Short mmCIF file of C-alpha atoms (C1' of nucleotides) in Angstrom, two decimals:
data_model
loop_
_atom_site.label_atom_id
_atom_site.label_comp_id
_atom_site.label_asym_id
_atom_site.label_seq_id
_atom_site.Cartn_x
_atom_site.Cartn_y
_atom_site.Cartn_z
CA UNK A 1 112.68 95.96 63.87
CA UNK A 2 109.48 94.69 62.07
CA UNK A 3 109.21 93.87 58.50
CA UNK A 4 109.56 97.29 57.45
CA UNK A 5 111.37 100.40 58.73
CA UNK A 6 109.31 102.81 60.58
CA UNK A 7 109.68 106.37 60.82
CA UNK A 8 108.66 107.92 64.20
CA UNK A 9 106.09 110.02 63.61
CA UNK A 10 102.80 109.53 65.25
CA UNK A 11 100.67 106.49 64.19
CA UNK A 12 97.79 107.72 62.04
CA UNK A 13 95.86 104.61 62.13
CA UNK A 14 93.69 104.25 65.55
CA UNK A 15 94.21 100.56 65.91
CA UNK A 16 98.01 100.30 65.14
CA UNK A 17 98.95 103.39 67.31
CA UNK A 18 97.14 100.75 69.94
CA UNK A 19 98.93 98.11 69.38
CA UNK A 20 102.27 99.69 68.84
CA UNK A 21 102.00 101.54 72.27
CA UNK A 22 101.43 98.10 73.93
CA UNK A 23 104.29 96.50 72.62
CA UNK A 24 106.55 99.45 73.06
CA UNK A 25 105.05 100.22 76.10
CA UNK A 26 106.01 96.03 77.83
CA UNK A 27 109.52 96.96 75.43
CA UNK A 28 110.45 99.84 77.20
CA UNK A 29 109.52 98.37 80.31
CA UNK A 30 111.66 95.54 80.21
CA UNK A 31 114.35 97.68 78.78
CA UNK A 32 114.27 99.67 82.00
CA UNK A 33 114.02 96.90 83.90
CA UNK A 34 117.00 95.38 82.47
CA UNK A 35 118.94 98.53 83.26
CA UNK A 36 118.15 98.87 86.64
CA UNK A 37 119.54 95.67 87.32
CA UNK A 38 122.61 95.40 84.72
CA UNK A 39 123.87 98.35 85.94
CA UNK A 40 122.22 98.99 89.77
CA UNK A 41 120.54 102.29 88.91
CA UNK A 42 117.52 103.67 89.70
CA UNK A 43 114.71 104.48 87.09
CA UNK A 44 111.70 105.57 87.58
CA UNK A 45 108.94 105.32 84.20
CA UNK A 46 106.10 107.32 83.59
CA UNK A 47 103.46 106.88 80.44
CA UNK A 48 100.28 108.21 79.98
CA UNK A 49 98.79 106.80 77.20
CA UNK A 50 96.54 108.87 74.62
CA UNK A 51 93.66 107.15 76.69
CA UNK A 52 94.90 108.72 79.79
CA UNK A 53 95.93 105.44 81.27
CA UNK A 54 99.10 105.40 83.61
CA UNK A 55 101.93 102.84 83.33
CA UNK A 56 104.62 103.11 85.10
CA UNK A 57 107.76 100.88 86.35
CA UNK A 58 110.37 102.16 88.52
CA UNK A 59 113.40 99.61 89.55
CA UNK A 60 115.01 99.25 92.93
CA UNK A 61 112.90 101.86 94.41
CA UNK A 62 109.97 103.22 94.65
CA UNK A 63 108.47 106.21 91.83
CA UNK A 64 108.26 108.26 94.82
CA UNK A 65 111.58 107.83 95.82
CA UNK A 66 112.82 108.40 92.48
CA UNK A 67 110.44 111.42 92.13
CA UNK A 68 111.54 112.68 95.46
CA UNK A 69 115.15 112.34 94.89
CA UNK A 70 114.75 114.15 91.92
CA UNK A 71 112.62 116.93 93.10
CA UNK A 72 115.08 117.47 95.74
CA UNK A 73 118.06 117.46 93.66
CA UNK A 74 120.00 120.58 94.58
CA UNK A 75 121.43 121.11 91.22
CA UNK A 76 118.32 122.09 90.01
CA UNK A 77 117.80 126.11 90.59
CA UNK A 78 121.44 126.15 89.87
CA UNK A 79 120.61 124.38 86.23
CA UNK A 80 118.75 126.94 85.29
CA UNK A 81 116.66 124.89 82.86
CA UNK A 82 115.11 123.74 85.62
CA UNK A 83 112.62 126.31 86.93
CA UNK A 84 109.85 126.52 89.07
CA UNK A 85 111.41 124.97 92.62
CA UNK A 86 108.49 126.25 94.56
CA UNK A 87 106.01 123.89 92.30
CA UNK A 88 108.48 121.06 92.38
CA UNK A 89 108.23 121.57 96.41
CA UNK A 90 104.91 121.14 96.37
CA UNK A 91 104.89 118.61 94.57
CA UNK A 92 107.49 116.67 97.09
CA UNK A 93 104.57 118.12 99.82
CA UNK A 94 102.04 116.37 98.22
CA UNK A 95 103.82 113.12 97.67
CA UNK A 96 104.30 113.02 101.80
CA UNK A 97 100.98 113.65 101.97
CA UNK A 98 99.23 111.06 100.08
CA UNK A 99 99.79 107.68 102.18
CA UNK A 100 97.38 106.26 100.38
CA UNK A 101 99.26 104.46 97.94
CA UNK A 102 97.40 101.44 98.92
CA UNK A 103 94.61 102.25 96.12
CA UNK A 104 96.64 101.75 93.46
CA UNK A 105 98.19 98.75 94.46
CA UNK A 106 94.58 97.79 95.24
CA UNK A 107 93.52 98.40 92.00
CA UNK A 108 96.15 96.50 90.32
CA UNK A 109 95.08 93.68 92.66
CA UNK A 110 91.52 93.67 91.46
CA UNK A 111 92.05 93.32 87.81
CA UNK A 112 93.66 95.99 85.87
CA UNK A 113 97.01 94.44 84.82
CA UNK A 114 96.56 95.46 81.59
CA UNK A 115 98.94 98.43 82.57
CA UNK A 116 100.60 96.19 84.50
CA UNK A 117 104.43 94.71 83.25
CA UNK A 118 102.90 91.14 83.88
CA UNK A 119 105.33 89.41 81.68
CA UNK A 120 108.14 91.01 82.79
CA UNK A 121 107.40 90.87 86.12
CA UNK A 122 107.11 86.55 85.82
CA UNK A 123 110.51 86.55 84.54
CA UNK A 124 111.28 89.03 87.45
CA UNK A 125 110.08 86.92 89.91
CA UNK A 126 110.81 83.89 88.75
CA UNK A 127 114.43 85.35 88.78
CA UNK A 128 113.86 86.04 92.12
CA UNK A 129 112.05 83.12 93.14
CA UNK A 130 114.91 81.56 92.14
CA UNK A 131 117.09 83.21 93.80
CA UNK A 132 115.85 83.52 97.05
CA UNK A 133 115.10 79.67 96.58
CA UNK A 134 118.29 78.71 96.37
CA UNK A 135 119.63 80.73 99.27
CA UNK A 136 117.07 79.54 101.42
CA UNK A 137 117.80 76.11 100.15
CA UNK A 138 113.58 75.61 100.02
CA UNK A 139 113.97 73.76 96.94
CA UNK A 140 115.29 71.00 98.72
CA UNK A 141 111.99 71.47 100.76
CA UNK A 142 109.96 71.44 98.22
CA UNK A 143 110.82 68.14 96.75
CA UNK A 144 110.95 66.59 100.44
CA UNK A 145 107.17 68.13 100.34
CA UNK A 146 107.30 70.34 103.32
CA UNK A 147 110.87 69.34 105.90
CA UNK A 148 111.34 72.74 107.67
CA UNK A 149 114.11 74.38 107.06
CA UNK A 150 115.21 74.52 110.61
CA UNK A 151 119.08 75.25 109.56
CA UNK A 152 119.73 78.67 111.25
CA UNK A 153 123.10 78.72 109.53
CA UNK A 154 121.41 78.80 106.39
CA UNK A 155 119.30 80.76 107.16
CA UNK A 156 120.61 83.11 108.81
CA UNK A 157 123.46 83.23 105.78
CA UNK A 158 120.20 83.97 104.29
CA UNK A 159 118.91 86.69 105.84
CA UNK A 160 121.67 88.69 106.08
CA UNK A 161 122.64 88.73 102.56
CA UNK A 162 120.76 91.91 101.94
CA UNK A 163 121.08 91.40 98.44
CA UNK A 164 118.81 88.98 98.33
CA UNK A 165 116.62 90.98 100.13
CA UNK A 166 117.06 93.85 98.19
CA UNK A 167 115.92 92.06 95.43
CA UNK A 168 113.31 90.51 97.40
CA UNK A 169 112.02 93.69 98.89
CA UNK A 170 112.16 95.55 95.32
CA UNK A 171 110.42 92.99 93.70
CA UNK A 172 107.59 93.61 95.88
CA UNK A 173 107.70 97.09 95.27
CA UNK A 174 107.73 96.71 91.61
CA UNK A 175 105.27 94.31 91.32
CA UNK A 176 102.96 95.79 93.93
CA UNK A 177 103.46 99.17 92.05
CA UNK A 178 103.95 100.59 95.95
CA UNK A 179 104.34 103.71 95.91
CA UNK A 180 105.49 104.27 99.22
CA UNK A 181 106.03 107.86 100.15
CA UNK A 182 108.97 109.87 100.35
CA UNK A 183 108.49 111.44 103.71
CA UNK A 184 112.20 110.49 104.41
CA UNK A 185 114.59 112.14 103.16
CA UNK A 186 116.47 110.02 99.59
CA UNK A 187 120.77 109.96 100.31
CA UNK A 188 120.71 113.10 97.88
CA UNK A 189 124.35 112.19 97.36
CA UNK A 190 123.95 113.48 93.93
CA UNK A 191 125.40 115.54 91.50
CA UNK A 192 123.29 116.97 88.78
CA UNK A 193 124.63 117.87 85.81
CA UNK A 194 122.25 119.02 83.21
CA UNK A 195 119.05 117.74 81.40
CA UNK A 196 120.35 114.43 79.16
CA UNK A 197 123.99 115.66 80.33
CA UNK A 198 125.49 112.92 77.87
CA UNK A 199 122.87 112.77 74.97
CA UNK A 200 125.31 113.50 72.31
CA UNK A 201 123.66 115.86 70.09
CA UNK A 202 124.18 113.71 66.78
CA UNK A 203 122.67 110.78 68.56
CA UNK A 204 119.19 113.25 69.13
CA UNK A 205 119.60 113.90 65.38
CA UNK A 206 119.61 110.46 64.28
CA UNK A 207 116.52 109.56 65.91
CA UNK A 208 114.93 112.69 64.75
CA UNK A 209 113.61 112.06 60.88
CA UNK A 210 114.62 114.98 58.83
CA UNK A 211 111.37 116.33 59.01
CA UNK A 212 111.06 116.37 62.60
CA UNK A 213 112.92 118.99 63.24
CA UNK A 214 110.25 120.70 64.57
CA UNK A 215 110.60 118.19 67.53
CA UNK A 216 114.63 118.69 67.13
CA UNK A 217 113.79 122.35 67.75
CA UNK A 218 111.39 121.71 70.52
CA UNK A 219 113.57 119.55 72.28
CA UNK A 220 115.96 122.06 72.07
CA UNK A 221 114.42 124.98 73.39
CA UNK A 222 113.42 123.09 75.85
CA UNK A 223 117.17 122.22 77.08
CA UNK A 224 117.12 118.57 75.72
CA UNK A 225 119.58 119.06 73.57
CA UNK A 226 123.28 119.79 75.55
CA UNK A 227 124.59 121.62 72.46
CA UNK A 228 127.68 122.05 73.74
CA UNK A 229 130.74 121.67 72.52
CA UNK A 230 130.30 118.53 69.84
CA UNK A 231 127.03 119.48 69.19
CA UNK A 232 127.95 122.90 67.46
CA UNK A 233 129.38 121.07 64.57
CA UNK A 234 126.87 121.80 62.13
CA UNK A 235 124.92 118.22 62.70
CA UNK A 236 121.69 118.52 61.13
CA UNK B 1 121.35 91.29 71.56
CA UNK B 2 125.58 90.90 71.46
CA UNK B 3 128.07 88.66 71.00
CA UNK B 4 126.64 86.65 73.73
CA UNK B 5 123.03 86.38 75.82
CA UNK B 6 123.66 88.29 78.86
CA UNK B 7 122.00 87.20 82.17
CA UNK B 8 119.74 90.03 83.57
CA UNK B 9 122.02 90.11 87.18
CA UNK B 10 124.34 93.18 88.07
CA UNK B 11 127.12 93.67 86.03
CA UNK B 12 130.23 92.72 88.65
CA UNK B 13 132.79 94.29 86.28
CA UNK B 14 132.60 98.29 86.88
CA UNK B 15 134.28 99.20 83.55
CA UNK B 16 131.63 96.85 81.82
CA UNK B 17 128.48 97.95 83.89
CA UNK B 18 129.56 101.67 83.10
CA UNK B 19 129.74 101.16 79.20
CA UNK B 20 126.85 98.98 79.46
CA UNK B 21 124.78 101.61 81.22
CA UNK B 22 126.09 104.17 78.97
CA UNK B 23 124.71 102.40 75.60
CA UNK B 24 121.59 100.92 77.16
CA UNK B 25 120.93 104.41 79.02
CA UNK B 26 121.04 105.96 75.32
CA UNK B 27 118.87 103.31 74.00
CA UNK B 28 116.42 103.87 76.77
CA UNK B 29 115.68 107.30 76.03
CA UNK B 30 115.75 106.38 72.27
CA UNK B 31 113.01 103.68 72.98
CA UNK B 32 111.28 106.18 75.38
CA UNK B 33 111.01 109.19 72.69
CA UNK B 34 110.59 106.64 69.84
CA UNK B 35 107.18 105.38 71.72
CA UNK B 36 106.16 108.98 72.76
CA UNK B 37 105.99 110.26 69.39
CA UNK B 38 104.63 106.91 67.53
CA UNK B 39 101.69 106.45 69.69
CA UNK B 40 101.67 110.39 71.22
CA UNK B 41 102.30 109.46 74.88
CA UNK B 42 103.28 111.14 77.79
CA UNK B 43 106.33 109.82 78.88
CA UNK B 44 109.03 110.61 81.40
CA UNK B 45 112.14 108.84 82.11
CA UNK B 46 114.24 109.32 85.34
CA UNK B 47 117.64 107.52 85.67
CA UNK B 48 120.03 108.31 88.79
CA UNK B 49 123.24 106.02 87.58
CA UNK B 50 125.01 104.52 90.80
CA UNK B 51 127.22 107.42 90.63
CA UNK B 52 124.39 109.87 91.43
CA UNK B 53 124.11 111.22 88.00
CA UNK B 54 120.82 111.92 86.49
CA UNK B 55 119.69 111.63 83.10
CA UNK B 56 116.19 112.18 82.05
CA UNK B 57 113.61 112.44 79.52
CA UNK B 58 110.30 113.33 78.71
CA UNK B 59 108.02 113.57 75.78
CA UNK B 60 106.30 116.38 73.85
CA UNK B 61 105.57 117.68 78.12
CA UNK B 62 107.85 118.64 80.86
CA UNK B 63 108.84 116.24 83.14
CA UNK B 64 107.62 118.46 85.73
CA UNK B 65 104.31 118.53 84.05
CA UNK B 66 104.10 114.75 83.77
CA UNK B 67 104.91 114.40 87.44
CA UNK B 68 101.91 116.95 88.16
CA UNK B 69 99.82 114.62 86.44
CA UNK B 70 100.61 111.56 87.92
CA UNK B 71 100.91 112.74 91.26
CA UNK B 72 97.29 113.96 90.74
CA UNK B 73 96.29 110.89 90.07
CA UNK B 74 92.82 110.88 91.84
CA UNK B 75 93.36 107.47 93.23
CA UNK B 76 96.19 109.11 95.58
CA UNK B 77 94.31 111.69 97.41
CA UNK B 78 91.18 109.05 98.58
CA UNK B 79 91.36 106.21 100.08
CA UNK B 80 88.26 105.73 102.49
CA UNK B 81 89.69 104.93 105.62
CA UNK B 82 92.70 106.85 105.36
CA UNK B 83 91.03 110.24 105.87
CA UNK B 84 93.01 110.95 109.12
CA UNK B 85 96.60 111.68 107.78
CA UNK B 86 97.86 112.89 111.04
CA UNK B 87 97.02 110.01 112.63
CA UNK B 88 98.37 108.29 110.04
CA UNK B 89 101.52 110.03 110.21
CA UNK B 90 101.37 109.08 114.34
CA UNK B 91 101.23 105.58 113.44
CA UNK B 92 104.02 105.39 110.81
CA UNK B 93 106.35 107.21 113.46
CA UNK B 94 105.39 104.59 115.60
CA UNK B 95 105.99 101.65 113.93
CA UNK B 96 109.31 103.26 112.82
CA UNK B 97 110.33 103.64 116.75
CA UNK B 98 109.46 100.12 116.65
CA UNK B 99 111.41 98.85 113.96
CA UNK B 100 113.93 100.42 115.96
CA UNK B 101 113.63 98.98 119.04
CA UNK B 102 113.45 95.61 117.28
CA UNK B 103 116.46 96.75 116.15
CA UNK B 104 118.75 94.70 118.49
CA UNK B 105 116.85 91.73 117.06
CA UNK B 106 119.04 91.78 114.55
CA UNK B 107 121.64 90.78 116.12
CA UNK B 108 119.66 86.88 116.16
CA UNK B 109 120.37 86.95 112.32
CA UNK B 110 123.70 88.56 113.15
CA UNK B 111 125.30 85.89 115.61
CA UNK B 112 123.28 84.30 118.34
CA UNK B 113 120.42 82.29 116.03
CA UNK B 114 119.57 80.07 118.47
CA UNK B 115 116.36 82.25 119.31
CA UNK B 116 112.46 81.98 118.40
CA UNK B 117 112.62 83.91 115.84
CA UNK B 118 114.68 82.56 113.29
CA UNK B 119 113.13 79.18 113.12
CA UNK B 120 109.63 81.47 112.77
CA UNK B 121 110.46 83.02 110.04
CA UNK B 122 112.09 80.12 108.46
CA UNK B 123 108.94 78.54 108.54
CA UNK B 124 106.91 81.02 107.81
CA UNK B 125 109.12 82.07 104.74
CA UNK B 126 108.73 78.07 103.84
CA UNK B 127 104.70 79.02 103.71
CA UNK B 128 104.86 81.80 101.46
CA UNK B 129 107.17 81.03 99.20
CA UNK B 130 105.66 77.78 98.87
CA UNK B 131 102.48 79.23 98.00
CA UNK B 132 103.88 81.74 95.74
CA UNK B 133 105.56 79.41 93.78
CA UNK B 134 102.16 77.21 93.51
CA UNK B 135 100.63 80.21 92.29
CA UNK B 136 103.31 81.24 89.83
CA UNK B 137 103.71 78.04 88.41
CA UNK B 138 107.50 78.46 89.06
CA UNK B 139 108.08 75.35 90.44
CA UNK B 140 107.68 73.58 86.66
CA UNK B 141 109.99 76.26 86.19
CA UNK B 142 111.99 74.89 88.48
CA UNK B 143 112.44 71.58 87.40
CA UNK B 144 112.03 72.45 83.75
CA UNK B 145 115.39 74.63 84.54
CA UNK B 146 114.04 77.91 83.84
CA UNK B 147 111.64 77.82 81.34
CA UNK B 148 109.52 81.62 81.27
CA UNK B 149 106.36 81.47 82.23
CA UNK B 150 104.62 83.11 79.75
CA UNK B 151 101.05 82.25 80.44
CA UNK B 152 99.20 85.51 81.27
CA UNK B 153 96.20 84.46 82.72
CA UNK B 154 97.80 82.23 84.90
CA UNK B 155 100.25 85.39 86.12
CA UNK B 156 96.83 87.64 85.91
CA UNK B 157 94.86 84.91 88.16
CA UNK B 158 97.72 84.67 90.69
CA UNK B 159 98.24 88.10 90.51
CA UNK B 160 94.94 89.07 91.67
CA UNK B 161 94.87 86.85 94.42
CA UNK B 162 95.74 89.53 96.84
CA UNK B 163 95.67 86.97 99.74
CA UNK B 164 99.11 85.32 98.70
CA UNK B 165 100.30 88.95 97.29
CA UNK B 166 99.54 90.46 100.90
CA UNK B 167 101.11 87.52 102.84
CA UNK B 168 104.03 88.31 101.04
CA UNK B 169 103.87 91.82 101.29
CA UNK B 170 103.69 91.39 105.11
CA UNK B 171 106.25 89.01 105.48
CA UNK B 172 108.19 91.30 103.80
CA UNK B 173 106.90 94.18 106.43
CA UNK B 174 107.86 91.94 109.14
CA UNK B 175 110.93 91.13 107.90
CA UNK B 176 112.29 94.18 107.21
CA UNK B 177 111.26 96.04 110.33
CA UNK B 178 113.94 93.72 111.63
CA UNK B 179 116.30 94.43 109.97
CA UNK B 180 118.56 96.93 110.52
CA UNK B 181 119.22 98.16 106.83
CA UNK B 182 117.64 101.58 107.42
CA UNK B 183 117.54 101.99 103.24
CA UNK B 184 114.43 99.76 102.80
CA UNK B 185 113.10 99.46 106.23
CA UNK B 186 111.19 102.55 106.02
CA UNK B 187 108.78 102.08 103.13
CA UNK B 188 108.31 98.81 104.79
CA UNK B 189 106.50 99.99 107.91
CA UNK B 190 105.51 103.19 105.38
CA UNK B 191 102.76 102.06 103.88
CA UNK B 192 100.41 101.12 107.13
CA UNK B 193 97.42 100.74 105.66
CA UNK B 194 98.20 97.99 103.58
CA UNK B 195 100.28 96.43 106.51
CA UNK B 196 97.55 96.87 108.67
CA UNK B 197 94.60 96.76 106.80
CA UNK B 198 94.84 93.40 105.46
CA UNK B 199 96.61 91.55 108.33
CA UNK B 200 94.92 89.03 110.14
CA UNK B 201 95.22 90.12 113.61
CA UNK B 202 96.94 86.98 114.56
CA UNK B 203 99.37 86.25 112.06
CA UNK B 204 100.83 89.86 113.34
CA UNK B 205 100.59 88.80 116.87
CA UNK B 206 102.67 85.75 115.95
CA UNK B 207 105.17 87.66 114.22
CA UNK B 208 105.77 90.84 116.40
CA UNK B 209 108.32 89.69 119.09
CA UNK B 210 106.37 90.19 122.92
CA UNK B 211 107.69 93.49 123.27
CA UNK B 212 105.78 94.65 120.47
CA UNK B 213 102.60 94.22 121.52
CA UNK B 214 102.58 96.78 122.74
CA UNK B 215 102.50 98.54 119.07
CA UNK B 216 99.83 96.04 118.13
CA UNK B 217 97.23 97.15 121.16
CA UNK B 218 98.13 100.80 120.04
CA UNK B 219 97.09 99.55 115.97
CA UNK B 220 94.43 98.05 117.39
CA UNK B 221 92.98 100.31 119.57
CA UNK B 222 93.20 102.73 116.91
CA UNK B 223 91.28 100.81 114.49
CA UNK B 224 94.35 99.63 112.55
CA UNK B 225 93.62 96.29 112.89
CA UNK B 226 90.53 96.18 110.60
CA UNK B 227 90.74 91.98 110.16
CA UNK B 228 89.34 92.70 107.01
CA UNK B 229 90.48 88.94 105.70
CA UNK B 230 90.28 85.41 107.57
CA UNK B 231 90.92 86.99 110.60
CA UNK B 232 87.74 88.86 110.60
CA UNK B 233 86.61 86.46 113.79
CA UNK B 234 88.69 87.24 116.09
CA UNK B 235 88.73 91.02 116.91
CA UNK B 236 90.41 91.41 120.15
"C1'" DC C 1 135.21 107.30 79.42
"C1'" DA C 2 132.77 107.54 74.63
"C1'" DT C 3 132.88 105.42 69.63
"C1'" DG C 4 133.27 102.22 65.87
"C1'" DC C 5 132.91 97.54 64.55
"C1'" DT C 6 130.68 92.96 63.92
"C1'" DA C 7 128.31 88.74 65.49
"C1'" DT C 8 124.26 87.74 67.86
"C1'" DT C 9 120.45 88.46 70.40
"C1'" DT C 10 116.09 91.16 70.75
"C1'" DA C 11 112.34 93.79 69.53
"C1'" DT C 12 108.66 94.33 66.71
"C1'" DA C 13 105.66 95.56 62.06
"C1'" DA C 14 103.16 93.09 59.27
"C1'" DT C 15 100.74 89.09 58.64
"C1'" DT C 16 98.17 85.24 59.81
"C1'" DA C 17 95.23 82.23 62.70
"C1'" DT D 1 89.38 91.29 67.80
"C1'" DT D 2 93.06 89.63 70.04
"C1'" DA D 3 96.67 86.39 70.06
"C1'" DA D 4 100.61 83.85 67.60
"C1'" DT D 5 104.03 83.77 63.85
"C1'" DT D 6 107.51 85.48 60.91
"C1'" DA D 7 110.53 88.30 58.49
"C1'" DT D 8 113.31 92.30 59.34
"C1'" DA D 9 115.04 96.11 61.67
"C1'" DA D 10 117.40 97.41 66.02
"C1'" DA D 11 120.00 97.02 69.90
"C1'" DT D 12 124.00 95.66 71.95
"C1'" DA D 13 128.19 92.53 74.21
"C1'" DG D 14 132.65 92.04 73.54
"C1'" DC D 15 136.63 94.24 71.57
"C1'" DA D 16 139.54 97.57 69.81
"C1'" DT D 17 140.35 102.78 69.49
#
DNA sequence: CATGCTATTTATAATTA
DNA sequence: TTAATTATAAATAGCAT
């Protein structure tokens, strides 16, 4: 999508690698975000940068939540791919275990928004600003400079739309980046399937320039690519 | 990106959201691999679709390793005052019994509205939104009918003015420990230290109902009720 | 349900300020 | 250097299969 077509391979040049990743990076982001809220699912996002610097963006819940419903996914010894339950355990262990989320948040407060979806979380909360704004008929207020809203009806209309608080609720947890834990148990009314059940096969090879295959190989034995039954048609 | 701009709000139509999250999922991932390989980050991408399905992916690493990493993020395991977990723990059980026994306060928003509590939170709600719109700048957005802020140090600056970001976050608290939507009430009264930490001792007394007092002396007496902010005055 | 097909909207690489 | 601008490449909404 720039002036010229780029093929994915890494980005020799120091500087551009930087700026790609940072435009990617609030792309993705918003991408995800725009997901989670077309279509009401849950996604959790995880970067590291080269640098070692964490982004991440999860939508109506928490990352732990996320993390927790997918460590205790039930499907996964029976997936086979996916290995190692006793580590994932631990993992879910150590998520109860650290309440101290706060420092993260905390740190975000104090100045590092870099890694931070500022932008998209504006037109998040402006969205739900907005929103909420409207329900609780403050913008009325607001021009009348300060009339309480003393209309339980309203209000109350309000408060128990729990979509608006939903959104309300998960816009604080996104933009706080609160990662409360997951010492409660997630609905776990899932079904796992497999690894990228749906990724069609061709749609992997696309992406993949021809001399990637390495990575079309990695991905593969490593159970990213379904290969089932359209993906045996000789693709690449 | 289509025939027509599409408004980031859930996608009422079910056939529509599931096509929609079908292509978008797919260009998620594609996005997510694209920017792991071009800049040669870490990245891992959970999705649980609304009917419980997973998809994920992750970069050149497991997703299991990624998760290692970022849940050993030092930032989670410290935390200064939060050495005493149990406690911790104690306190969060607590509050949850709490939330519970506010539980029947619900029923103001439900039926009878006529109570204190309402109109509180009305105004109180007036207050912080208020503020956070001041802050946000939304309020030209407002009037200008939805024009993006796009000003990042204006986002940055209000962003890092934790006072308005932590009255929000504990109106939130508040708000959700009353109500009875068991989904999101418990990462509200999860994360205690923030809740607590940061409160102003009065602004909780004035919004716990009378009976919960009760949870407030135990806070307090437990050195939950640090009054790190404003409210640094008036230990009690 | 997943794909193919445009018309449009978005994202973004290169360039410029 | 970092932040806008611009020219292109990509993604995708609505339809039709």
């Amino acid at each position: 999508m720039g002036r010229v077509k780029l093929q994915i391979k890494i980005i020799e040049n120091m500087a551009n690698r930087q700026v790609t990743y940072s435009k990617r990076r609030n792309g993705l982001i918003k991408k995800a975000y725009e997901l989670s809220v077309l279509c009401d699912v849950d996604v959790a996002l995880i970067m590291f940068s080269p640098s070692g610097r964490l982004s991440l963006f999860s939508g109506n819940k928490s990352i732990e939540e996320i993390l927790a419903r997918y460590i205790n996914l039930p499907g996964h010894e029976r997936g086979g791919r996916l290995h190692n339950q006793e580590f994932l355990q631990r993992v879910l262990v150590k998520l109860r275990r650290d309440a101290d989320q706060t420092h993260q948040a905390t740190r975000i407060f104090e100045g590092d928004l870099s890694e931070v979806t500022t932008l998209h979380e504006a037109e998040y909360w402006e969205q739900i600003l907005e929103e909420t704004l409207k329900r609780l008929h403050v913008r009325k207020i607001l021009d009348k400079h300060k009339t309480l809203v003393h209309d339980s009806d309203k209000m109350s209309s309000w408060m128990t739309s729990s979509i608006a608080l939903k959104r309300f609720w998960h816009a604080m947890l996104i933009f706080l980046s609160m990662n409360e834990d997951a010492r409660y148990s997630p609905p776990a009314t899932t079904n796992v399937d497999e690894f990228v059940t749906s990724s069609p096969h061709n749609m992997l090879v696309d992406w993949l320039p021809q001399r990637d295959l390495q990575s079309l190989n990695f991905l593969n034995a490593n159970g990213f690519l379904p290969l089932r039954d359209e993906a045996q048609s000789g693709k690449s």
